[in-house]
């Protein structure tokens, strides 16, 4: 069975009407849409088995793509980060066709290379929204619906090539088929792809809530894979935390008592709660905000007064001149 594309982990019933948000998991280098998130083949898959018990009003999706560098039996996929990002956008847009899904909030949780794919996907979604000629509103909606991103061990500034070779688990010089060097080259320090993504992401998503998690422990035989300086983006509002595990194990949790799970879970809860509070604040007029308006009449008369919370007008008609009025809810 293919490990690529989107898979719904929870809820089991697609028609569940209590869903408030979509949480999308994106794996990293040599990962899988399920294997990345569990310690062993038959162990707990925490996004499916644990997270819904703490966050039961979200649909949990996991997305898979070809993140192998090499393959002994066939050529590794040659798709770039850009290509994977576009496919993620398309798959997610196709998953959100129903009216109740189209504008549902999205939270991305990405590990390692997956964070770069998510960054590029959000930039491409933004670009679809501003194209003067070719415009795909389905793809553009992904960015506008995103309420936060959680990055775990994402190399925003790259890492040493030798360390990525360790994660790959293969020596490419012994492989007869063609390896996908595009992915590893994009992950190296100073790579053009990283610089482009960092600049693009900063320009369009500076106000987006961001959580970045870095690894605390060394990967066996090769130390810290993505150091703290590379694992953070540098946004002023970014929440920076650490997980007591190495690069590979930092997203593999055995249960709710795992400190890494607790931190990730709280980050998701915070994003959802903050989104709800901001939505309520936008919908509720506040007494301490006054906006100036000018209402002109065709017969050279103007209206002066206040606007009540229910949008009814209160005031007097004045002849001969325009008078500003404040927007003050009762």
GROMACS .gro file of N, CA and C in nm, residues 13 29 43 50 53 62 69 79 103 120 152 163 167 187 198 232 237 253 256 260 264:
model
   63
   13UNK      N    1  -1.524   0.857   1.141
   13UNK     CA    2  -1.643   0.892   1.063
   13UNK      C    3  -1.622   1.025   0.993
   29UNK      N    4   1.289   1.372   0.630
   29UNK     CA    5   1.375   1.291   0.546
   29UNK      C    6   1.367   1.143   0.583
   43UNK      N    7   0.391  -0.004   1.748
   43UNK     CA    8   0.368   0.074   1.870
   43UNK      C    9   0.262   0.181   1.849
   50UNK      N   10  -0.348   0.890   2.074
   50UNK     CA   11  -0.335   0.971   2.195
   50UNK      C   12  -0.393   1.110   2.179
   53UNK      N   13  -0.772   1.217   2.229
   53UNK     CA   14  -0.825   1.216   2.366
   53UNK      C   15  -0.809   1.352   2.432
   62UNK      N   16  -0.247   1.299   0.809
   62UNK     CA   17  -0.102   1.285   0.790
   62UNK      C   18  -0.074   1.272   0.642
   69UNK      N   19   1.641   0.953  -0.004
   69UNK     CA   20   1.754   1.003  -0.083
   69UNK      C   21   1.796   0.899  -0.186
   79UNK      N   22   1.182   1.452  -0.723
   79UNK     CA   23   1.101   1.570  -0.698
   79UNK      C   24   1.172   1.663  -0.600
  103UNK      N   25  -1.327   2.653   0.464
  103UNK     CA   26  -1.269   2.761   0.543
  103UNK      C   27  -1.231   2.717   0.685
  120UNK      N   28   0.728   2.619   0.191
  120UNK     CA   29   0.713   2.643   0.047
  120UNK      C   30   0.568   2.632   0.005
  152UNK      N   31   0.930   2.099   1.409
  152UNK     CA   32   1.010   2.015   1.500
  152UNK      C   33   1.138   1.973   1.429
  163UNK      N   34   2.592   1.496   0.836
  163UNK     CA   35   2.487   1.458   0.931
  163UNK      C   36   2.361   1.411   0.859
  167UNK      N   37   2.141   1.041   0.874
  167UNK     CA   38   1.996   1.023   0.879
  167UNK      C   39   1.950   0.936   0.762
  187UNK      N   40   1.917   2.095   0.201
  187UNK     CA   41   1.925   2.096   0.347
  187UNK      C   42   2.060   2.145   0.399
  198UNK      N   43   1.340   3.109   0.354
  198UNK     CA   44   1.344   3.196   0.472
  198UNK      C   45   1.296   3.336   0.437
  232UNK      N   46   1.534   2.740   1.479
  232UNK     CA   47   1.444   2.853   1.501
  232UNK      C   48   1.441   2.940   1.377
  237UNK      N   49   0.763   3.694   1.741
  237UNK     CA   50   0.652   3.632   1.813
  237UNK      C   51   0.665   3.480   1.822
  253UNK      N   52   0.639   0.951   2.029
  253UNK     CA   53   0.597   0.950   2.169
  253UNK      C   54   0.522   0.822   2.201
  256UNK      N   55   0.081   0.977   2.655
  256UNK     CA   56   0.055   1.115   2.699
  256UNK      C   57   0.150   1.164   2.806
  260UNK      N   58   0.775   1.538   2.558
  260UNK     CA   59   0.768   1.593   2.424
  260UNK      C   60   0.625   1.603   2.375
  264UNK      N   61   0.409   1.946   2.264
  264UNK     CA   62   0.345   1.955   2.132
  264UNK      C   63   0.194   1.973   2.148
   0.00000   0.00000   0.00000
